Structure formats: C-alpha cells, structure tokens
mmCIF file of C-alpha atoms in Angstrom:
data_model
loop_
_atom_site.group_PDB
_atom_site.id
_atom_site.type_symbol
_atom_site.label_atom_id
_atom_site.label_comp_id
_atom_site.label_asym_id
_atom_site.label_seq_id
_atom_site.Cartn_x
_atom_site.Cartn_y
_atom_site.Cartn_z
ATOM 1 C CA MET A 10 27.766 -7.925 -7.328
ATOM 2 C CA ALA A 11 31.013 -8.213 -5.399
ATOM 3 C CA GLY A 12 31.187 -5.916 -2.408
ATOM 4 C CA VAL A 13 27.450 -5.366 -2.074
ATOM 5 C CA PRO A 14 26.085 -7.057 1.042
ATOM 6 C CA ASP A 15 22.896 -9.067 0.807
ATOM 7 C CA LEU A 16 19.765 -8.177 2.691
ATOM 8 C CA ASP A 17 20.068 -9.408 6.287
ATOM 9 C CA PRO A 18 18.730 -13.002 6.282
ATOM 10 C CA ALA A 19 16.814 -12.271 9.501
ATOM 11 C CA VAL A 20 14.876 -9.649 7.545
ATOM 12 C CA SER A 21 14.690 -11.634 4.337
ATOM 13 C CA ARG A 22 13.047 -14.536 6.153
ATOM 14 C CA ARG A 23 10.195 -12.248 7.206
ATOM 15 C CA LEU A 24 9.430 -11.133 3.652
ATOM 16 C CA ARG A 25 7.401 -12.951 1.052
ATOM 17 C CA PHE A 26 8.361 -11.631 -2.353
ATOM 18 C CA ASP A 27 5.921 -12.106 -5.223
ATOM 19 C CA ASP A 28 6.664 -13.916 -8.479
ATOM 20 C CA SER A 29 8.504 -10.819 -9.710
ATOM 21 C CA GLY A 30 10.612 -10.714 -6.538
ATOM 22 C CA LEU A 31 8.833 -7.655 -5.158
ATOM 23 C CA VAL A 32 6.958 -6.462 -2.097
ATOM 24 C CA ALA A 33 4.633 -3.452 -1.991
ATOM 25 C CA ALA A 34 5.831 -0.477 0.032
ATOM 26 C CA VAL A 35 3.297 1.967 1.444
ATOM 27 C CA VAL A 36 4.931 5.307 2.140
ATOM 28 C CA GLN A 37 3.398 7.414 4.896
ATOM 29 C CA GLN A 38 4.328 10.830 6.267
ATOM 30 C CA HIS A 39 5.381 9.979 9.816
ATOM 31 C CA ASP A 40 3.753 12.885 11.659
ATOM 32 C CA THR A 41 0.592 13.732 9.711
ATOM 33 C CA GLY A 42 -0.310 10.169 8.739
ATOM 34 C CA GLU A 43 -0.790 11.088 5.061
ATOM 35 C CA VAL A 44 -0.394 8.109 2.739
ATOM 36 C CA LEU A 45 1.956 9.597 0.160
ATOM 37 C CA MET A 46 2.439 6.863 -2.426
ATOM 38 C CA LEU A 47 2.882 3.174 -3.045
ATOM 39 C CA GLY A 48 6.044 1.767 -4.556
ATOM 40 C CA TRP A 49 7.726 -1.574 -5.102
ATOM 41 C CA MET A 50 10.915 -3.027 -3.617
ATOM 42 C CA ASP A 51 13.038 -6.057 -4.326
ATOM 43 C CA ALA A 52 15.428 -7.413 -1.697
ATOM 44 C CA GLU A 53 18.162 -4.952 -2.630
ATOM 45 C CA ALA A 54 15.796 -1.960 -2.508
ATOM 46 C CA VAL A 55 14.703 -3.101 0.961
ATOM 47 C CA ARG A 56 18.346 -3.396 2.042
ATOM 48 C CA ARG A 57 19.141 0.110 0.840
ATOM 49 C CA THR A 58 15.999 1.552 2.439
ATOM 50 C CA LEU A 59 16.812 -0.028 5.808
ATOM 51 C CA THR A 60 20.457 1.056 5.824
ATOM 52 C CA GLU A 61 20.783 4.317 3.889
ATOM 53 C CA GLY A 62 18.243 6.627 5.516
ATOM 54 C CA ARG A 63 16.487 7.220 2.210
ATOM 55 C CA VAL A 64 13.826 5.245 0.410
ATOM 56 C CA THR A 65 14.876 3.209 -2.638
ATOM 57 C CA PHE A 66 12.291 1.608 -4.935
ATOM 58 C CA TRP A 67 12.391 -0.779 -7.854
ATOM 59 C CA SER A 68 10.693 0.646 -10.938
ATOM 60 C CA ARG A 69 8.593 -2.033 -12.621
ATOM 61 C CA SER A 70 8.246 0.025 -15.799
ATOM 62 C CA ARG A 71 11.884 1.081 -16.137
ATOM 63 C CA GLN A 72 13.369 -2.041 -14.479
ATOM 64 C CA GLU A 73 15.816 -0.032 -12.405
ATOM 65 C CA TYR A 74 16.346 1.282 -8.875
ATOM 66 C CA TRP A 75 15.290 4.806 -8.111
ATOM 67 C CA ARG A 76 15.272 7.075 -5.115
ATOM 68 C CA LYS A 77 12.547 9.642 -4.715
ATOM 69 C CA GLY A 78 14.190 13.042 -4.814
ATOM 70 C CA ASP A 79 17.323 12.307 -6.828
ATOM 71 C CA THR A 80 16.019 14.463 -9.663
ATOM 72 C CA SER A 81 13.227 16.449 -7.948
ATOM 73 C CA GLY A 82 14.883 17.122 -4.596
ATOM 74 C CA HIS A 83 11.708 15.749 -2.982
ATOM 75 C CA VAL A 84 13.597 13.368 -0.778
ATOM 76 C CA GLN A 85 12.045 10.801 1.558
ATOM 77 C CA PHE A 86 13.988 10.392 4.803
ATOM 78 C CA VAL A 87 13.257 7.061 6.470
ATOM 79 C CA GLN A 88 11.837 7.212 9.979
ATOM 80 C CA SER A 89 10.706 3.592 10.430
ATOM 81 C CA VAL A 90 9.902 0.463 8.444
ATOM 82 C CA ALA A 91 7.511 -2.334 9.397
ATOM 83 C CA VAL A 92 6.552 -5.534 7.608
ATOM 84 C CA ASP A 93 2.976 -6.777 7.662
ATOM 85 C CA CYS A 94 1.656 -10.010 9.120
ATOM 86 C CA ASP A 95 1.989 -12.007 5.910
ATOM 87 C CA GLY A 96 5.253 -10.479 4.756
ATOM 88 C CA ASP A 97 4.182 -9.074 1.397
ATOM 89 C CA ALA A 98 3.920 -5.390 2.296
ATOM 90 C CA LEU A 99 6.046 -2.793 4.053
ATOM 91 C CA LEU A 100 4.928 0.365 5.806
ATOM 92 C CA VAL A 101 7.678 2.946 5.390
ATOM 93 C CA ARG A 102 7.215 6.039 7.525
ATOM 94 C CA VAL A 103 9.191 8.960 6.202
ATOM 95 C CA ASP A 104 9.801 12.645 6.435
ATOM 96 C CA GLN A 105 8.849 13.775 2.925
ATOM 97 C CA VAL A 106 10.428 16.935 1.541
ATOM 98 C CA GLY A 107 7.889 18.758 -0.632
ATOM 99 C CA ALA A 108 5.645 16.882 -3.009
ATOM 100 C CA ALA A 109 5.627 13.082 -3.002
ATOM 101 C CA CYS A 110 3.971 12.892 -6.432
ATOM 102 C CA HIS A 111 5.718 13.548 -9.720
ATOM 103 C CA THR A 112 2.693 15.676 -10.692
ATOM 104 C CA GLY A 113 3.568 18.147 -7.942
ATOM 105 C CA ASP A 114 0.739 17.028 -5.675
ATOM 106 C CA ARG A 115 1.602 16.325 -2.062
ATOM 107 C CA THR A 116 0.416 12.718 -2.406
ATOM 108 C CA CYS A 117 -0.099 10.428 -5.402
ATOM 109 C CA PHE A 118 -3.746 10.001 -4.366
ATOM 110 C CA ASP A 119 -4.718 13.701 -4.220
ATOM 111 C CA ALA A 120 -6.216 13.844 -7.724
ATOM 112 C CA GLY A 121 -7.771 10.402 -7.691
ATOM 113 C CA ALA A 122 -11.020 10.474 -5.704
ATOM 114 C CA LEU A 123 -13.587 7.974 -6.992
ATOM 115 C CA GLU A 124 -17.322 8.057 -6.395
ATOM 116 C CA VAL A 125 -18.305 5.693 -3.600
ATOM 117 C CA VAL A 126 -21.237 4.530 -1.592
ATOM 118 C CA VAL A 127 -20.210 5.339 1.967
ATOM 119 C CA GLY A 128 -20.737 2.449 4.343
ATOM 120 C CA GLU A 129 -22.018 2.658 7.858
ATOM 121 C CA ALA A 130 -22.909 0.280 10.600
ATOM 122 C CA ARG A 131 -26.570 -0.553 10.903
ATOM 123 C CA ARG A 132 -27.520 0.909 14.235
ATOM 124 C CA MET B 13 -21.959 -13.887 -14.668
ATOM 125 C CA ALA B 14 -25.410 -12.818 -15.822
ATOM 126 C CA GLY B 15 -26.900 -10.045 -13.734
ATOM 127 C CA VAL B 16 -23.633 -8.807 -12.270
ATOM 128 C CA PRO B 17 -22.741 -5.362 -13.639
ATOM 129 C CA ASP B 18 -19.199 -4.676 -14.738
ATOM 130 C CA LEU B 19 -16.998 -2.106 -13.099
ATOM 131 C CA ASP B 20 -17.897 1.359 -14.452
ATOM 132 C CA PRO B 21 -15.725 1.863 -17.565
ATOM 133 C CA ALA B 22 -14.975 5.432 -16.425
ATOM 134 C CA VAL B 23 -13.328 3.917 -13.347
ATOM 135 C CA SER B 24 -11.799 0.969 -15.148
ATOM 136 C CA ARG B 25 -10.012 3.295 -17.563
ATOM 137 C CA ARG B 26 -8.216 4.927 -14.625
ATOM 138 C CA LEU B 27 -6.875 1.643 -13.277
ATOM 139 C CA ARG B 28 -3.831 -0.256 -14.447
ATOM 140 C CA PHE B 29 -4.176 -3.859 -13.350
ATOM 141 C CA ASP B 30 -1.031 -5.973 -13.122
ATOM 142 C CA ASP B 31 -0.396 -9.217 -14.990
ATOM 143 C CA SER B 32 -2.584 -11.028 -12.463
ATOM 144 C CA GLY B 33 -5.406 -8.519 -12.967
ATOM 145 C CA LEU B 34 -4.900 -6.882 -9.574
ATOM 146 C CA VAL B 35 -4.267 -3.494 -8.009
ATOM 147 C CA ALA B 36 -2.895 -2.944 -4.496
ATOM 148 C CA ALA B 37 -5.305 -1.446 -1.978
ATOM 149 C CA VAL B 38 -3.950 0.455 1.009
ATOM 150 C CA VAL B 39 -6.506 0.544 3.789
ATOM 151 C CA GLN B 40 -6.337 3.492 6.165
ATOM 152 C CA GLN B 41 -8.451 4.416 9.186
ATOM 153 C CA HIS B 42 -10.131 7.615 8.018
ATOM 154 C CA ASP B 43 -9.843 9.670 11.199
ATOM 155 C CA THR B 44 -6.624 8.560 12.886
ATOM 156 C CA GLY B 45 -4.610 8.026 9.701
ATOM 157 C CA GLU B 46 -3.438 4.554 10.797
ATOM 158 C CA VAL B 47 -2.425 2.347 7.867
ATOM 159 C CA LEU B 48 -4.328 -0.807 8.743
ATOM 160 C CA MET B 49 -3.397 -3.301 6.032
ATOM 161 C CA LEU B 50 -2.709 -3.826 2.364
ATOM 162 C CA GLY B 51 -4.894 -6.048 0.218
ATOM 163 C CA TRP B 52 -5.459 -6.829 -3.445
ATOM 164 C CA MET B 53 -8.432 -6.152 -5.683
ATOM 165 C CA ASP B 54 -9.440 -7.238 -9.154
ATOM 166 C CA ALA B 55 -12.014 -5.250 -11.130
ATOM 167 C CA GLU B 56 -14.943 -6.975 -9.455
ATOM 168 C CA ALA B 57 -13.549 -6.392 -5.957
ATOM 169 C CA VAL B 58 -13.138 -2.700 -6.846
ATOM 170 C CA ARG B 59 -16.728 -2.585 -8.102
ATOM 171 C CA ARG B 60 -18.065 -4.120 -4.904
ATOM 172 C CA THR B 61 -15.926 -1.842 -2.723
ATOM 173 C CA LEU B 62 -17.167 1.280 -4.529
ATOM 174 C CA THR B 63 -20.814 0.309 -4.440
ATOM 175 C CA GLU B 64 -21.458 -1.800 -1.337
ATOM 176 C CA GLY B 65 -20.120 0.306 1.516
ATOM 177 C CA ARG B 66 -17.773 -2.463 2.638
ATOM 178 C CA VAL B 67 -14.315 -3.418 1.454
ATOM 179 C CA THR B 68 -13.983 -6.527 -0.727
ATOM 180 C CA PHE B 69 -10.557 -7.999 -1.551
ATOM 181 C CA TRP B 70 -9.276 -10.733 -3.820
ATOM 182 C CA SER B 71 -7.263 -13.334 -1.936
ATOM 183 C CA ARG B 72 -4.170 -14.274 -3.941
ATOM 184 C CA SER B 73 -3.550 -17.357 -1.805
ATOM 185 C CA ARG B 74 -7.117 -18.665 -1.716
ATOM 186 C CA GLN B 75 -8.148 -17.299 -5.151
ATOM 187 C CA GLU B 76 -11.456 -16.031 -3.888
ATOM 188 C CA TYR B 77 -13.214 -12.831 -2.826
ATOM 189 C CA TRP B 78 -13.335 -11.985 0.812
ATOM 190 C CA ARG B 79 -14.685 -9.201 2.957
ATOM 191 C CA LYS B 80 -12.936 -8.238 6.142
ATOM 192 C CA GLY B 81 -15.299 -8.921 8.987
ATOM 193 C CA ASP B 82 -17.482 -11.645 7.512
ATOM 194 C CA THR B 83 -16.091 -14.141 9.992
ATOM 195 C CA SER B 84 -14.464 -11.873 12.607
ATOM 196 C CA GLY B 85 -17.048 -9.085 12.736
ATOM 197 C CA HIS B 86 -14.168 -6.649 12.226
ATOM 198 C CA VAL B 87 -15.896 -4.890 9.371
ATOM 199 C CA GLN B 88 -14.389 -2.114 7.252
ATOM 200 C CA PHE B 89 -16.939 0.537 6.278
ATOM 201 C CA VAL B 90 -15.837 2.490 3.223
ATOM 202 C CA GLN B 91 -15.467 6.248 3.663
ATOM 203 C CA SER B 92 -13.607 7.150 0.452
ATOM 204 C CA VAL B 93 -11.532 5.591 -2.313
ATOM 205 C CA ALA B 94 -8.837 7.262 -4.412
ATOM 206 C CA VAL B 95 -6.659 5.934 -7.209
ATOM 207 C CA ASP B 96 -3.024 6.957 -7.480
ATOM 208 C CA CYS B 97 -1.344 8.853 -10.290
ATOM 209 C CA ASP B 98 -0.311 5.773 -12.241
ATOM 210 C CA GLY B 99 -3.443 3.755 -11.580
ATOM 211 C CA ASP B 100 -1.934 0.713 -9.887
ATOM 212 C CA ALA B 101 -2.862 1.471 -6.277
ATOM 213 C CA LEU B 102 -5.954 2.496 -4.357
ATOM 214 C CA LEU B 103 -6.195 4.323 -1.051
ATOM 215 C CA VAL B 104 -9.304 3.091 0.731
ATOM 216 C CA ARG B 105 -10.228 5.116 3.775
ATOM 217 C CA VAL B 106 -12.466 3.186 6.129
ATOM 218 C CA ASP B 107 -14.046 3.078 9.504
ATOM 219 C CA GLN B 108 -12.555 -0.113 10.928
ATOM 220 C CA VAL B 109 -14.466 -2.004 13.594
ATOM 221 C CA GLY B 110 -12.000 -3.538 16.072
ATOM 222 C CA ALA B 111 -8.801 -5.170 14.880
ATOM 223 C CA ALA B 112 -7.824 -4.979 11.225
ATOM 224 C CA CYS B 113 -5.335 -7.847 11.551
ATOM 225 C CA HIS B 114 -6.269 -11.501 11.800
ATOM 226 C CA THR B 115 -3.745 -11.763 14.666
ATOM 227 C CA GLY B 116 -5.917 -9.455 16.743
ATOM 228 C CA ASP B 117 -3.587 -6.484 16.362
ATOM 229 C CA ARG B 118 -5.149 -3.190 15.377
ATOM 230 C CA THR B 119 -3.027 -3.040 12.209
ATOM 231 C CA CYS B 120 -1.176 -5.684 10.209
ATOM 232 C CA PHE B 121 2.060 -3.735 10.725
ATOM 233 C CA ASP B 122 1.971 -3.522 14.542
ATOM 234 C CA ALA B 123 4.244 -6.522 15.157
ATOM 235 C CA GLY B 124 6.558 -5.923 12.228
ATOM 236 C CA ALA B 125 9.059 -3.180 13.093
ATOM 237 C CA LEU B 126 12.418 -3.636 11.388
ATOM 238 C CA GLU B 127 15.713 -2.115 12.444
ATOM 239 C CA VAL B 128 16.492 0.958 10.347
ATOM 240 C CA VAL B 129 19.009 3.708 9.939
ATOM 241 C CA VAL B 130 16.913 6.848 10.371
ATOM 242 C CA GLY B 131 17.525 9.410 7.668
ATOM 243 C CA GLU B 132 17.749 13.110 8.127
ATOM 244 C CA ALA B 133 18.504 16.109 6.000
ATOM 245 C CA ARG B 134 22.036 17.379 6.146
ATOM 246 C CA ARG B 135 21.668 20.792 7.738
#
C-alpha cells in the first residue's frame, strides 16, 4: 500500500516466516515473567509492533490485523522484542493492562492445565 | 505403530493442530519465569511430553522427533503443561539443565534483541 513503509530489511533478514508468512509471538509480562498468550505476526504486524508501542497480531482465523485492547481496553504496551536463534519466533515483553485472555483470565493458559508426569533428574 | 498408545482423546479434543498437524510449545523455566525457547509438537510429541517427564518436540526442518538434551545433556524436565484458550499453543514449564539454546546461550532469545519503540499508557 502506498505510504506504508516496509519492515526494516535488517530486521526482515533475521526472521524466517513460515509458509503462511507468519512467525509465532510469545507475549510475556515484562516484570512478573507470566507468559500471557501466543499470537501470530506477519511482516507488517512485526513492523507495527516494533514502531507503534503496542502489539499488533495477524489473526489466522479472521485473516486480519488486530491489536489486543482495541475493543477490551486490555492493551499491551511493548517493552522489548527479541527474535530467537532460528528466526521463527519472537519474544514480546509487554506491560499488559488487565486480562490478556478474551475469557477474562489473566493469561490464556490459566484454565488449561493438563495432567503430566513430572520429570526429575536421576540423582 | 503397534504398541504405541495414542494421545489421550480427552487431551486431543482440547488441541487444535494446524495444517501441518502441529501446535506451538512455549518452554519456560518454572521458577525464574525465563522463556527459554519455542518448539513444535505433533500429537505424539505431546503424548510423550505429558507422560515421559521430558520434553519431546517435532523438528519441522528435520521431520523427526527430538528431545532437548539427548546430545547436549541440556535436558528439560517437565514440571507442568497447559493448553491455551484456543488450543493451538502449549505452555510447558520445565526445569532446564544448563543452556536451552544450541548456541550455548541460556535462552534462544538472548542474542536477538530488536530495536523497539517502547509503549506506555497516556497518563
């Protein structure tokens, strides 16, 4: 689109988008360390997230951009962004206002505990 | 394969695998909250992770199962697993021995900081 800058090539070169043109974005509360949610970003969502102070995702189900908080007020203010060693995931540290989950839970994982066998080192 | 149990249907029903049959797995150090890495799991990798005490991933590039630590010794012992609200991501809390990243860094995001505009609420 005319007038919209592309993602900085220096950043783009470090990312490895999947066949759908997306990378996974892990969103973490910057001070408590809570993992709040996981979302998806295309190059334009990454550009907006890096430059606008708020997190923008690409919705795979709705095929559109969305910003957490535009309807709920539960805004995510960007504190830092890091790309992983193979370029297919981002860690986005934020200051999350209120609930991160659309269910009203603080995180999208709060209601999802599965039964596990806990591992431990053989001592 | 004969003799290998399927993933518990009660768990499988809560997961929404993508077109490649995968969910994203965020791996977090259970006590410090560090986000260590992001990997991918198919149903069998989820089953192994829930039942074997160690984290098993599916490698998209090598098209095979792998367990962190089998060659490096940097084992991930499972502490808990939770599925997110829309079933396409897992949060796997672990006790990580040594470095989580194949580069030797503690996390796969340590070397990846990107320049950002930090967001803040208008006060």
